[in-house]
Coordinates of N, CA, C and O in Angstrom, one line a residue:
X1 N 0.8 -1.2 0.0 CA 0.0 0.0 0.0 C 0.9 1.3 0.0 O 0.6 2.2 -0.8
X2 N 1.8 1.3 0.8 CA 2.7 2.5 0.9 C 3.5 2.7 -0.3 O 3.8 3.8 -0.7
X3 N 3.8 1.6 -1.0 CA 4.6 1.7 -2.2 C 3.7 2.3 -3.3 O 4.2 3.1 -4.1
X4 N 2.4 2.0 -3.4 CA 1.5 2.6 -4.4 C 1.3 4.1 -4.1 O 1.3 4.9 -5.0
X5 N 1.2 4.4 -2.8 CA 1.1 5.9 -2.4 C 2.3 6.6 -2.8 O 2.2 7.8 -3.3
X6 N 3.5 6.1 -2.5 CA 4.7 6.7 -2.8 C 4.8 6.9 -4.4 O 5.2 8.0 -4.8
X7 N 4.4 5.9 -5.1 CA 4.5 6.0 -6.6 C 3.5 7.1 -7.1 O 3.8 7.9 -8.0
X8 N 2.3 7.2 -6.4 CA 1.3 8.1 -6.8 C 1.8 9.6 -6.5 O 1.7 10.5 -7.3
X9 N 2.4 9.8 -5.4 CA 3.0 11.1 -5.0 C 4.1 11.5 -5.9 O 4.2 12.6 -6.3
X10 N 5.0 10.5 -6.2 CA 6.1 10.7 -7.1 C 5.6 11.1 -8.5 O 6.1 12.1 -9.1
X11 N 4.6 10.5 -9.0 CA 4.0 10.8 -10.3 C 3.4 12.2 -10.3 O 3.6 13.0 -11.2
X12 N 2.7 12.5 -9.2 CA 2.1 13.9 -9.1 C 3.3 14.9 -9.1 O 3.1 16.0 -9.7
X13 N 4.3 14.6 -8.4 CA 5.5 15.5 -8.3 C 6.1 15.8 -9.7 O 6.4 16.9 -10.1
X14 N 6.2 14.7 -10.4 CA 6.8 14.8 -11.8 C 5.9 15.6 -12.7 O 6.4 16.5 -13.4
X15 N 4.6 15.4 -12.6 CA 3.6 16.2 -13.4 C 3.7 17.7 -13.0 O 3.6 18.6 -13.8
X16 N 3.8 18.0 -11.7 CA 3.9 19.3 -11.2 C 5.2 20.0 -11.8 O 5.1 21.2 -12.2
X17 N 6.3 19.3 -11.7 CA 7.6 19.8 -12.3 C 7.4 20.1 -13.8 O 7.9 21.1 -14.3
X18 N 6.8 19.2 -14.5 CA 6.6 19.4 -15.9 C 5.7 20.6 -16.2 O 6.0 21.4 -17.1
X19 N 4.7 20.8 -15.4 CA 3.8 21.9 -15.6 C 4.6 23.2 -15.3 O 4.5 24.2 -16.0
X20 N 5.4 23.2 -14.2 CA 6.2 24.4 -14.0 C 7.2 24.7 -15.1 O 7.4 25.9 -15.4
X21 N 7.8 23.7 -15.7 CA 8.7 23.9 -16.8 C 8.0 24.5 -18.0 O 8.6 25.3 -18.7
X22 N 6.8 24.0 -18.3 CA 6.1 24.5 -19.4 C 5.7 25.9 -19.2 O 5.9 26.8 -20.1
X23 N 5.3 26.3 -18.0 CA 5.0 27.7 -17.7 C 6.2 28.5 -17.8 O 6.2 29.6 -18.4
X24 N 7.4 28.1 -17.3 CA 8.6 28.8 -17.4 C 9.0 29.0 -18.8 O 9.6 30.1 -19.2
X25 N 8.8 28.0 -19.7 CA 9.2 28.1 -21.1 C 8.5 29.3 -21.8 O 9.0 30.0 -22.6
X26 N 7.2 29.5 -21.4 CA 6.5 30.6 -22.0 C 6.6 31.9 -21.3 O 6.6 33.0 -21.9
X27 N 6.9 31.9 -20.0 CA 6.9 33.2 -19.2 C 8.3 33.8 -19.3 O 8.4 35.1 -19.4
X28 N 9.4 33.1 -19.2 CA 10.7 33.6 -19.1 C 11.0 34.5 -20.4 O 11.5 35.6 -20.2
X29 N 10.8 34.0 -21.6 CA 11.1 34.9 -22.7 C 10.2 36.1 -22.7 O 10.7 37.2 -23.1
X30 N 9.0 36.1 -22.3 CA 8.1 37.2 -22.2 C 8.6 38.2 -21.2 O 8.7 39.4 -21.5
X31 N 9.0 37.8 -20.1 CA 9.6 38.7 -19.1 C 10.9 39.3 -19.6 O 11.1 40.5 -19.4
X32 N 11.7 38.5 -20.2 CA 13.0 39.0 -20.7 C 12.8 40.0 -21.8 O 13.4 41.1 -21.8
X33 N 11.8 39.8 -22.7 CA 11.5 40.7 -23.8 C 10.9 42.0 -23.2 O 11.3 43.1 -23.7
X34 N 10.1 41.9 -22.2 CA 9.5 43.1 -21.6 C 10.5 44.0 -20.9 O 10.4 45.2 -20.8
X35 N 11.6 43.4 -20.4 CA 12.6 44.1 -19.7 C 13.3 45.0 -20.6 O 13.7 46.1 -20.3
X36 N 13.5 44.6 -21.9 CA 14.3 45.4 -22.9 C 13.4 46.2 -23.8 O 13.9 46.7 -24.8
X37 N 12.1 46.3 -23.6 CA 11.2 46.9 -24.5 C 10.6 48.2 -23.9 O 10.6 48.4 -22.7
X38 N 10.2 49.1 -24.8 CA 9.6 50.4 -24.3 C 8.2 50.0 -23.8 O 7.4 49.4 -24.5
X39 N 7.9 50.5 -22.6 CA 6.5 50.2 -22.1 C 5.4 51.0 -22.8 O 5.6 52.1 -23.3
X40 N 4.3 50.4 -22.8 CA 3.0 51.0 -23.4 C 3.3 51.4 -24.9 O 2.7 52.4 -25.3
X41 N 4.1 50.7 -25.6 CA 4.5 51.2 -26.9 C 3.3 51.4 -27.9 O 3.3 52.4 -28.6
X42 N 2.4 50.5 -27.9 CA 1.3 50.7 -28.8 C 0.0 51.3 -28.2 O -1.0 51.5 -28.8
X43 N 0.2 51.7 -27.0 CA -1.0 52.3 -26.2 C -1.3 53.7 -26.7 O -0.4 54.5 -27.0
X44 N -2.5 54.1 -26.8 CA -2.9 55.4 -27.2 C -4.2 55.8 -26.4 O -4.9 55.0 -25.8
X45 N -4.4 57.1 -26.3 CA -5.7 57.5 -25.7 C -5.4 58.5 -24.5 O -6.1 59.5 -24.4
X46 N -4.5 58.2 -23.7 CA -4.2 59.1 -22.6 C -2.7 59.1 -22.2 O -2.0 58.2 -22.5
X47 N -2.3 60.2 -21.6 CA -0.9 60.3 -21.2 C -0.7 59.6 -19.9 O -1.5 59.6 -19.0
X48 N 0.4 58.8 -19.9 CA 0.8 58.0 -18.7 C 2.1 58.5 -18.2 O 3.1 58.6 -19.0
X49 N 2.2 58.7 -16.9 CA 3.5 59.0 -16.3 C 4.3 57.7 -16.0 O 3.8 56.9 -15.3
X50 N 5.4 57.6 -16.6 CA 6.3 56.4 -16.5 C 7.4 56.6 -15.4 O 7.7 55.7 -14.7
X51 N 7.9 57.8 -15.4 CA 9.0 58.0 -14.5 C 9.0 59.5 -14.1 O 8.9 60.4 -14.9
X52 N 9.1 59.8 -12.8 CA 9.3 61.1 -12.2 C 9.7 60.9 -10.8 O 9.9 59.8 -10.3
X53 N 9.6 62.0 -10.0 CA 10.0 61.9 -8.6 C 9.1 61.0 -7.8 O 9.6 60.3 -6.9
X54 N 7.8 60.9 -8.2 CA 6.9 60.1 -7.4 C 6.5 58.7 -8.1 O 6.1 57.8 -7.4
X55 N 6.7 58.6 -9.3 CA 6.3 57.4 -10.1 C 7.6 56.7 -10.7 O 8.4 57.4 -11.3
X56 N 7.6 55.4 -10.5 CA 8.8 54.7 -11.0 C 8.3 53.4 -11.7 O 8.3 52.3 -11.0
X57 N 7.8 53.5 -12.9 CA 7.3 52.3 -13.6 C 8.3 51.7 -14.6 O 8.0 50.7 -15.2
X58 N 9.5 52.3 -14.7 CA 10.5 51.8 -15.6 C 11.6 51.0 -14.8 O 11.9 51.3 -13.7
X59 N 12.1 50.0 -15.5 CA 13.3 49.3 -14.9 C 14.5 50.1 -15.2 O 14.5 51.1 -16.0
X60 N 15.7 49.7 -14.6 CA 16.9 50.5 -14.8 C 17.3 50.5 -16.2 O 17.8 51.6 -16.7
X61 N 17.2 49.4 -17.0 CA 17.6 49.4 -18.4 C 16.8 50.4 -19.2 O 17.3 51.1 -20.0
X62 N 15.4 50.4 -19.0 CA 14.6 51.3 -19.8 C 14.9 52.7 -19.5 O 15.0 53.6 -20.4
X63 N 15.1 53.1 -18.2 CA 15.4 54.4 -17.8 C 16.8 54.9 -18.4 O 16.9 56.0 -19.0
X64 N 17.7 54.0 -18.4 CA 19.1 54.2 -19.0 C 18.9 54.5 -20.5 O 19.6 55.4 -21.0
X65 N 18.1 53.7 -21.2 CA 17.9 53.9 -22.6 C 17.3 55.2 -23.0 O 17.6 55.9 -23.9
X66 N 16.3 55.6 -22.2 CA 15.6 56.9 -22.4 C 16.6 58.1 -22.2 O 16.6 59.1 -22.9
X67 N 17.5 58.0 -21.2 CA 18.5 59.0 -20.9 C 19.5 59.0 -22.1 O 19.9 60.1 -22.6
X68 N 19.9 57.8 -22.6 CA 20.7 57.8 -23.8 C 20.1 58.5 -25.0 O 20.8 59.2 -25.7
X69 N 18.8 58.2 -25.2 CA 18.1 58.9 -26.3 C 18.1 60.4 -26.1 O 18.3 61.2 -27.0
X70 N 17.8 60.8 -24.9 CA 17.8 62.3 -24.6 C 19.2 62.9 -24.9 O 19.3 64.0 -25.5
X71 N 20.2 62.3 -24.4 CA 21.6 62.8 -24.6 C 21.9 62.8 -26.1 O 22.5 63.8 -26.6
X72 N 21.5 61.8 -26.8 CA 21.8 61.7 -28.3 C 21.1 62.8 -29.0 O 21.6 63.5 -29.9
X73 N 19.8 63.1 -28.6 CA 19.0 64.1 -29.2 C 19.6 65.5 -29.0 O 19.7 66.4 -29.9
X74 N 20.0 65.7 -27.7 CA 20.6 67.0 -27.4 C 21.9 67.2 -28.1 O 22.2 68.3 -28.6
X75 N 22.7 66.2 -28.3 CA 24.0 66.2 -29.0 C 23.7 66.6 -30.5 O 24.4 67.4 -31.1
X76 N 22.6 66.0 -31.1 CA 22.3 66.3 -32.5 C 21.8 67.7 -32.7 O 22.1 68.3 -33.7
X77 N 21.1 68.2 -31.7 CA 20.5 69.6 -31.9 C 21.4 70.7 -31.4 O 21.4 71.7 -32.0
X78 N 22.1 70.5 -30.3 CA 22.9 71.6 -29.7 C 24.4 71.2 -29.5 O 25.1 72.1 -29.0
X79 N 24.8 70.0 -29.7 CA 26.1 69.6 -29.2 C 27.1 69.5 -30.3 O 27.0 70.2 -31.3
X80 N 28.1 68.6 -30.1 CA 28.2 67.6 -29.1 C 28.7 68.1 -27.8 O 29.4 69.1 -27.7
X81 N 28.3 67.4 -26.7 CA 28.7 67.7 -25.4 C 29.5 66.6 -24.8 O 29.3 65.4 -25.1
X82 N 30.4 66.9 -23.8 CA 31.1 65.9 -23.0 C 30.3 65.7 -21.8 O 30.2 66.5 -20.9
X83 N 29.5 64.6 -21.8 CA 28.5 64.3 -20.8 C 29.2 64.0 -19.4 O 28.5 64.0 -18.4
X84 N 30.5 63.8 -19.4 CA 31.2 63.6 -18.1 C 31.2 64.9 -17.3 O 31.4 64.9 -16.1
X85 N 31.0 66.0 -18.0 CA 31.0 67.3 -17.3 C 29.6 67.7 -16.8 O 29.4 68.9 -16.3
X86 N 28.6 66.8 -16.8 CA 27.3 67.1 -16.4 C 26.8 66.0 -15.5 O 27.2 64.9 -15.6
X87 N 26.0 66.4 -14.5 CA 25.4 65.5 -13.6 C 23.9 65.4 -13.9 O 23.2 66.4 -14.2
X88 N 23.3 64.2 -13.8 CA 21.9 64.0 -13.9 C 21.2 64.6 -12.7 O 21.6 64.3 -11.6
X89 N 20.2 65.5 -12.9 CA 19.4 66.0 -11.8 C 18.1 65.1 -11.7 O 17.8 64.5 -10.7
X90 N 17.4 65.0 -12.8 CA 16.2 64.2 -12.9 C 15.8 63.9 -14.3 O 16.2 64.6 -15.2
X91 N 15.0 62.9 -14.5 CA 14.4 62.7 -15.8 C 12.9 62.3 -15.5 O 12.6 61.5 -14.6
X92 N 12.0 62.9 -16.3 CA 10.6 62.6 -16.2 C 10.3 62.0 -17.6 O 10.6 62.6 -18.6
X93 N 9.6 60.9 -17.6 CA 9.3 60.2 -18.9 C 7.8 60.0 -18.9 O 7.2 59.5 -17.9
X94 N 7.1 60.4 -20.0 CA 5.7 60.2 -20.2 C 5.4 59.5 -21.4 O 6.0 59.8 -22.5
X95 N 4.5 58.6 -21.4 CA 3.9 58.0 -22.6 C 2.9 58.9 -23.1 O 1.9 59.2 -22.4
X96 N 3.0 59.5 -24.3 CA 2.1 60.4 -24.8 C 0.8 59.8 -25.4 O 0.8 58.5 -25.4
X97 N -0.1 60.5 -25.8 CA -1.4 60.0 -26.2 C -1.3 59.2 -27.5 O -2.1 58.3 -27.7
X98 N -0.4 59.5 -28.4 CA -0.3 58.8 -29.6 C 0.6 57.6 -29.4 O 1.5 57.6 -28.6
X99 N 0.4 56.5 -30.2 CA 1.2 55.3 -30.2 C 2.7 55.7 -30.5 O 3.0 56.5 -31.3
X100 N 3.6 55.0 -29.8 CA 5.0 55.1 -30.0 C 5.7 56.4 -29.6 O 6.9 56.6 -29.8
X101 N 4.9 57.4 -29.1 CA 5.5 58.7 -28.7 C 5.7 58.8 -27.2 O 4.8 58.4 -26.4
X102 N 6.8 59.4 -26.8 CA 7.2 59.6 -25.4 C 7.7 61.0 -25.2 O 8.3 61.6 -26.1
X103 N 7.4 61.6 -24.1 CA 7.9 62.9 -23.7 C 8.9 62.7 -22.6 O 8.7 62.0 -21.7
X104 N 10.0 63.4 -22.8 CA 11.1 63.4 -21.9 C 11.4 64.8 -21.4 O 11.5 65.7 -22.1
X105 N 11.5 64.9 -20.1 CA 12.0 66.2 -19.5 C 13.3 65.8 -18.7 O 13.2 65.1 -17.7
X106 N 14.4 66.2 -19.3 CA 15.7 65.8 -18.7 C 16.4 67.0 -18.1 O 16.7 67.9 -18.9
X107 N 16.7 66.9 -16.8 CA 17.3 68.0 -16.1 C 18.7 67.6 -15.7 O 18.9 66.5 -15.1
X108 N 19.7 68.5 -16.1 CA 21.1 68.2 -15.7 C 21.7 69.5 -15.2 O 21.1 70.6 -15.4
X109 N 22.8 69.3 -14.6 CA 23.6 70.5 -14.2 C 25.0 70.3 -14.4 O 25.6 69.2 -14.3
X110 N 25.7 71.4 -14.8 CA 27.2 71.3 -15.1 C 28.0 71.0 -13.8 O 27.5 71.5 -12.7
X111 N 29.1 70.4 -14.0 CA 30.0 70.2 -12.8 C 30.5 71.5 -12.3 O 30.6 71.7 -11.1
X112 N 30.8 72.4 -13.2 CA 31.2 73.7 -12.9 C 30.0 74.6 -12.6 O 29.1 74.7 -13.5
X113 N 29.8 75.1 -11.5 CA 28.6 75.9 -11.1 C 28.6 77.2 -11.9 O 29.6 77.9 -12.0
X114 N 27.4 77.5 -12.5 CA 27.2 78.7 -13.2 C 26.0 79.4 -12.6 O 25.4 78.9 -11.7
X115 N 25.7 80.6 -13.1 CA 24.5 81.3 -12.6 C 23.3 80.5 -12.8 O 22.3 80.6 -12.0
X116 N 23.2 79.8 -13.9 CA 22.0 79.0 -14.2 C 22.5 77.6 -14.1 O 23.0 77.0 -15.0
X117 N 22.3 77.0 -12.9 CA 22.9 75.7 -12.6 C 22.1 74.5 -13.1 O 22.8 73.5 -13.4
X118 N 20.8 74.6 -13.3 CA 20.1 73.5 -13.9 C 19.6 73.8 -15.3 O 19.0 74.8 -15.5
X119 N 19.9 72.8 -16.2 CA 19.5 73.0 -17.6 C 18.4 72.0 -17.8 O 18.6 70.8 -17.6
X120 N 17.3 72.5 -18.3 CA 16.1 71.7 -18.6 C 16.0 71.4 -20.1 O 16.0 72.4 -20.8
X121 N 15.8 70.2 -20.4 CA 15.6 69.8 -21.8 C 14.3 69.1 -22.0 O 14.0 68.1 -21.2
X122 N 13.4 69.5 -22.9 CA 12.1 68.9 -23.1 C 12.1 68.3 -24.5 O 12.4 69.0 -25.5
X123 N 11.8 67.0 -24.6 CA 11.9 66.3 -25.9 C 10.7 65.5 -26.1 O 10.3 64.7 -25.2
X124 N 10.1 65.5 -27.3 CA 9.0 64.5 -27.6 C 9.6 63.7 -28.7 O 10.0 64.2 -29.8
X125 N 9.6 62.4 -28.5 CA 10.2 61.4 -29.5 C 9.2 60.4 -29.9 O 8.2 60.1 -29.2
X126 N 9.4 59.9 -31.1 CA 8.6 58.7 -31.6 C 9.6 57.6 -31.8 O 10.5 57.7 -32.6
X127 N 9.4 56.5 -31.1 CA 10.3 55.4 -31.2 C 9.9 54.6 -32.5 O 8.7 54.4 -32.8
X128 N 10.9 54.2 -33.3 CA 10.6 53.4 -34.5 C 10.6 51.9 -34.2 O 10.2 51.2 -35.1
X129 N 10.9 51.5 -33.0 CA 10.9 50.1 -32.7 C 10.7 49.9 -31.2 O 11.2 50.7 -30.4
X130 N 9.9 48.9 -30.8 CA 9.6 48.7 -29.4 C 10.9 48.2 -28.6 O 11.1 48.6 -27.4
X131 N 11.7 47.4 -29.2 CA 12.8 46.8 -28.6 C 14.0 47.8 -28.5 O 14.5 48.2 -29.6
X132 N 14.5 48.1 -27.3 CA 15.6 49.0 -27.2 C 16.9 48.4 -27.7 O 17.9 49.1 -28.0
X133 N 17.0 47.1 -27.7 CA 18.2 46.4 -28.1 C 18.5 46.5 -29.6 O 19.6 46.4 -30.1
X134 N 17.4 46.7 -30.4 CA 17.5 46.8 -31.8 C 17.9 48.3 -32.1 O 18.1 49.1 -31.3
X135 N 17.9 48.6 -33.4 CA 18.2 50.0 -33.8 C 17.4 51.0 -33.0 O 16.2 51.0 -33.1
X136 N 18.1 51.8 -32.3 CA 17.5 52.8 -31.4 C 17.2 54.1 -32.2 O 17.5 55.2 -31.8
X137 N 16.7 53.9 -33.4 CA 16.4 55.0 -34.3 C 15.1 55.7 -33.8 O 14.0 55.1 -33.7
X138 N 15.1 57.0 -33.5 CA 14.0 57.7 -33.1 C 13.7 59.0 -33.9 O 14.7 59.5 -34.6
X139 N 12.5 59.4 -34.0 CA 12.1 60.6 -34.7 C 11.9 61.7 -33.6 O 11.1 61.4 -32.7
X140 N 12.4 62.9 -33.7 CA 12.2 63.9 -32.7 C 11.0 64.7 -33.2 O 11.0 65.3 -34.3
X141 N 9.9 64.7 -32.4 CA 8.7 65.5 -32.7 C 8.7 66.9 -32.1 O 8.0 67.7 -32.6
X142 N 9.4 67.1 -31.0 CA 9.5 68.4 -30.4 C 10.7 68.5 -29.6 O 11.2 67.5 -29.0
X143 N 11.3 69.7 -29.5 CA 12.5 69.9 -28.8 C 12.6 71.3 -28.3 O 12.4 72.2 -29.0
X144 N 13.0 71.3 -27.0 CA 13.2 72.6 -26.3 C 14.3 72.4 -25.3 O 14.3 71.4 -24.6
X145 N 15.3 73.2 -25.3 CA 16.5 73.0 -24.4 C 17.0 74.2 -23.9 O 17.1 75.3 -24.5
X146 N 17.5 74.1 -22.6 CA 18.2 75.2 -22.0 C 19.6 75.4 -22.7 O 20.1 76.5 -22.6
X147 N 20.1 74.4 -23.3 CA 21.3 74.6 -24.1 C 21.1 75.5 -25.2 O 22.0 76.4 -25.5
X148 N 20.0 75.4 -25.9 CA 19.7 76.3 -27.1 C 19.7 77.7 -26.7 O 20.3 78.6 -27.4
X149 N 19.0 78.1 -25.6 CA 19.0 79.4 -25.2 C 20.3 79.9 -24.5 O 20.6 81.1 -24.6
X150 N 21.0 79.0 -24.0 CA 22.3 79.4 -23.3 C 23.4 79.6 -24.3 O 24.2 80.6 -24.1
X151 N 23.5 78.8 -25.3 CA 24.7 78.8 -26.1 C 24.6 79.4 -27.5 O 25.5 79.6 -28.2
X152 N 23.3 79.5 -28.0 CA 23.1 80.1 -29.3 C 23.2 81.6 -29.3 O 22.7 82.2 -28.4
X153 N 23.8 82.2 -30.3 CA 23.9 83.6 -30.4 C 23.2 84.1 -31.6 O 23.6 85.1 -32.3
X154 N 22.1 83.5 -32.0 CA 21.4 83.9 -33.3 C 20.5 85.1 -33.0 O 19.9 85.2 -32.1

Protein backbone atom coordinates (compact mmCIF):
# COMPACT_ATOMS: atom_id res chain seq x y z
CA UNK A 1 0.00 0.00 0.00
CA UNK A 2 2.67 2.51 0.94
CA UNK A 3 4.56 1.65 -2.23
CA UNK A 4 1.50 2.60 -4.35
CA UNK A 5 1.06 5.85 -2.40
CA UNK A 6 4.72 6.74 -2.84
CA UNK A 7 4.50 6.01 -6.56
CA UNK A 8 1.32 8.14 -6.82
CA UNK A 9 2.97 11.06 -5.00
CA UNK A 10 6.08 10.75 -7.13
CA UNK A 11 3.98 10.81 -10.32
CA UNK A 12 2.14 13.90 -9.10
CA UNK A 13 5.46 15.54 -8.29
CA UNK A 14 6.81 14.78 -11.79
CA UNK A 15 3.65 16.22 -13.42
CA UNK A 16 3.92 19.32 -11.22
CA UNK A 17 7.56 19.83 -12.26
CA UNK A 18 6.60 19.37 -15.93
CA UNK A 19 3.84 21.94 -15.56
CA UNK A 20 6.24 24.41 -13.96
CA UNK A 21 8.75 23.87 -16.78
CA UNK A 22 6.08 24.48 -19.42
CA UNK A 23 4.98 27.68 -17.69
CA UNK A 24 8.62 28.80 -17.40
CA UNK A 25 9.22 28.12 -21.10
CA UNK A 26 6.46 30.57 -22.00
CA UNK A 27 6.94 33.18 -19.24
CA UNK A 28 10.71 33.63 -19.12
CA UNK A 29 11.06 34.88 -22.73
CA UNK A 30 8.09 37.22 -22.24
CA UNK A 31 9.60 38.68 -19.06
CA UNK A 32 13.00 38.96 -20.73
CA UNK A 33 11.49 40.71 -23.78
CA UNK A 34 9.48 43.14 -21.64
CA UNK A 35 12.60 44.09 -19.68
CA UNK A 36 14.27 45.38 -22.86
CA UNK A 37 11.17 46.94 -24.47
CA UNK A 38 9.59 50.36 -24.35
CA UNK A 39 6.54 50.24 -22.06
CA UNK A 40 3.05 50.97 -23.43
CA UNK A 41 4.53 51.17 -26.94
CA UNK A 42 1.25 50.68 -28.84
CA UNK A 43 -0.96 52.30 -26.21
CA UNK A 44 -2.94 55.41 -27.17
CA UNK A 45 -5.65 57.55 -25.67
CA UNK A 46 -4.23 59.12 -22.55
CA UNK A 47 -0.90 60.32 -21.24
CA UNK A 48 0.78 58.01 -18.72
CA UNK A 49 3.53 59.04 -16.32
CA UNK A 50 6.25 56.40 -16.47
CA UNK A 51 9.01 58.04 -14.45
CA UNK A 52 9.31 61.12 -12.24
CA UNK A 53 10.03 61.90 -8.60
CA UNK A 54 6.88 60.09 -7.41
CA UNK A 55 6.33 57.42 -10.09
CA UNK A 56 8.77 54.66 -11.01
CA UNK A 57 7.30 52.32 -13.63
CA UNK A 58 10.52 51.80 -15.59
CA UNK A 59 13.27 49.32 -14.87
CA UNK A 60 16.91 50.48 -14.79
CA UNK A 61 17.58 49.42 -18.37
CA UNK A 62 14.58 51.29 -19.78
CA UNK A 63 15.44 54.44 -17.82
CA UNK A 64 19.06 54.23 -19.00
CA UNK A 65 17.92 53.90 -22.62
CA UNK A 66 15.64 56.94 -22.40
CA UNK A 67 18.51 58.97 -20.91
CA UNK A 68 20.75 57.77 -23.75
CA UNK A 69 18.10 58.88 -26.28
CA UNK A 70 17.81 62.28 -24.58
CA UNK A 71 21.59 62.80 -24.64
CA UNK A 72 21.81 61.72 -28.28
CA UNK A 73 19.02 64.14 -29.25
CA UNK A 74 20.65 67.02 -27.35
CA UNK A 75 23.97 66.23 -29.04
CA UNK A 76 22.31 66.28 -32.48
CA UNK A 77 20.46 69.55 -31.85
CA UNK A 78 22.91 71.58 -29.75
CA UNK A 79 26.06 69.55 -29.24
CA UNK A 80 28.16 67.57 -29.12
CA UNK A 81 28.75 67.70 -25.38
CA UNK A 82 31.12 65.91 -23.04
CA UNK A 83 28.54 64.30 -20.76
CA UNK A 84 31.18 63.61 -18.10
CA UNK A 85 30.97 67.34 -17.33
CA UNK A 86 27.28 67.12 -16.38
CA UNK A 87 25.35 65.48 -13.56
CA UNK A 88 21.88 64.04 -13.93
CA UNK A 89 19.40 65.96 -11.81
CA UNK A 90 16.22 64.18 -12.87
CA UNK A 91 14.36 62.67 -15.77
CA UNK A 92 10.62 62.58 -16.21
CA UNK A 93 9.27 60.25 -18.86
CA UNK A 94 5.70 60.25 -20.15
CA UNK A 95 3.94 57.99 -22.62
CA UNK A 96 2.10 60.44 -24.84
CA UNK A 97 -1.43 60.00 -26.20
CA UNK A 98 -0.27 58.81 -29.63
CA UNK A 99 1.22 55.34 -30.15
CA UNK A 100 5.03 55.10 -30.04
CA UNK A 101 5.46 58.67 -28.70
CA UNK A 102 7.17 59.59 -25.45
CA UNK A 103 7.85 62.88 -23.71
CA UNK A 104 11.13 63.38 -21.86
CA UNK A 105 12.03 66.17 -19.46
CA UNK A 106 15.71 65.76 -18.73
CA UNK A 107 17.33 68.03 -16.15
CA UNK A 108 21.08 68.21 -15.75
CA UNK A 109 23.57 70.53 -14.16
CA UNK A 110 27.16 71.27 -15.11
CA UNK A 111 29.96 70.15 -12.84
CA UNK A 112 31.21 73.75 -12.87
CA UNK A 113 28.61 75.87 -11.13
CA UNK A 114 27.20 78.70 -13.23
CA UNK A 115 24.55 81.30 -12.57
CA UNK A 116 22.01 79.00 -14.21
CA UNK A 117 22.90 75.73 -12.57
CA UNK A 118 20.07 73.47 -13.86
CA UNK A 119 19.52 72.98 -17.58
CA UNK A 120 16.09 71.67 -18.56
CA UNK A 121 15.60 69.79 -21.82
CA UNK A 122 12.13 68.85 -23.10
CA UNK A 123 11.92 66.34 -25.92
CA UNK A 124 9.04 64.53 -27.61
CA UNK A 125 10.19 61.45 -29.51
CA UNK A 126 8.61 58.73 -31.58
CA UNK A 127 10.29 55.35 -31.24
CA UNK A 128 10.60 53.41 -34.50
CA UNK A 129 10.85 50.07 -32.69
CA UNK A 130 9.64 48.73 -29.37
CA UNK A 131 12.83 46.81 -28.56
CA UNK A 132 15.62 49.01 -27.18
CA UNK A 133 18.25 46.42 -28.14
CA UNK A 134 17.47 46.85 -31.82
CA UNK A 135 18.22 49.96 -33.81
CA UNK A 136 17.53 52.83 -31.43
CA UNK A 137 16.35 55.04 -34.27
CA UNK A 138 13.96 57.74 -33.06
CA UNK A 139 12.15 60.65 -34.66
CA UNK A 140 12.19 63.92 -32.75
CA UNK A 141 8.71 65.47 -32.73
CA UNK A 142 9.45 68.37 -30.39
CA UNK A 143 12.55 69.85 -28.82
CA UNK A 144 13.23 72.63 -26.34
CA UNK A 145 16.47 72.95 -24.45
CA UNK A 146 18.22 75.19 -22.00
CA UNK A 147 21.33 74.59 -24.09
CA UNK A 148 19.70 76.27 -27.09
CA UNK A 149 18.96 79.45 -25.17
CA UNK A 150 22.29 79.43 -23.30
CA UNK A 151 24.75 78.79 -26.12
CA UNK A 152 23.12 80.08 -29.30
CA UNK A 153 23.89 83.62 -30.36
CA UNK A 154 21.40 83.88 -33.26
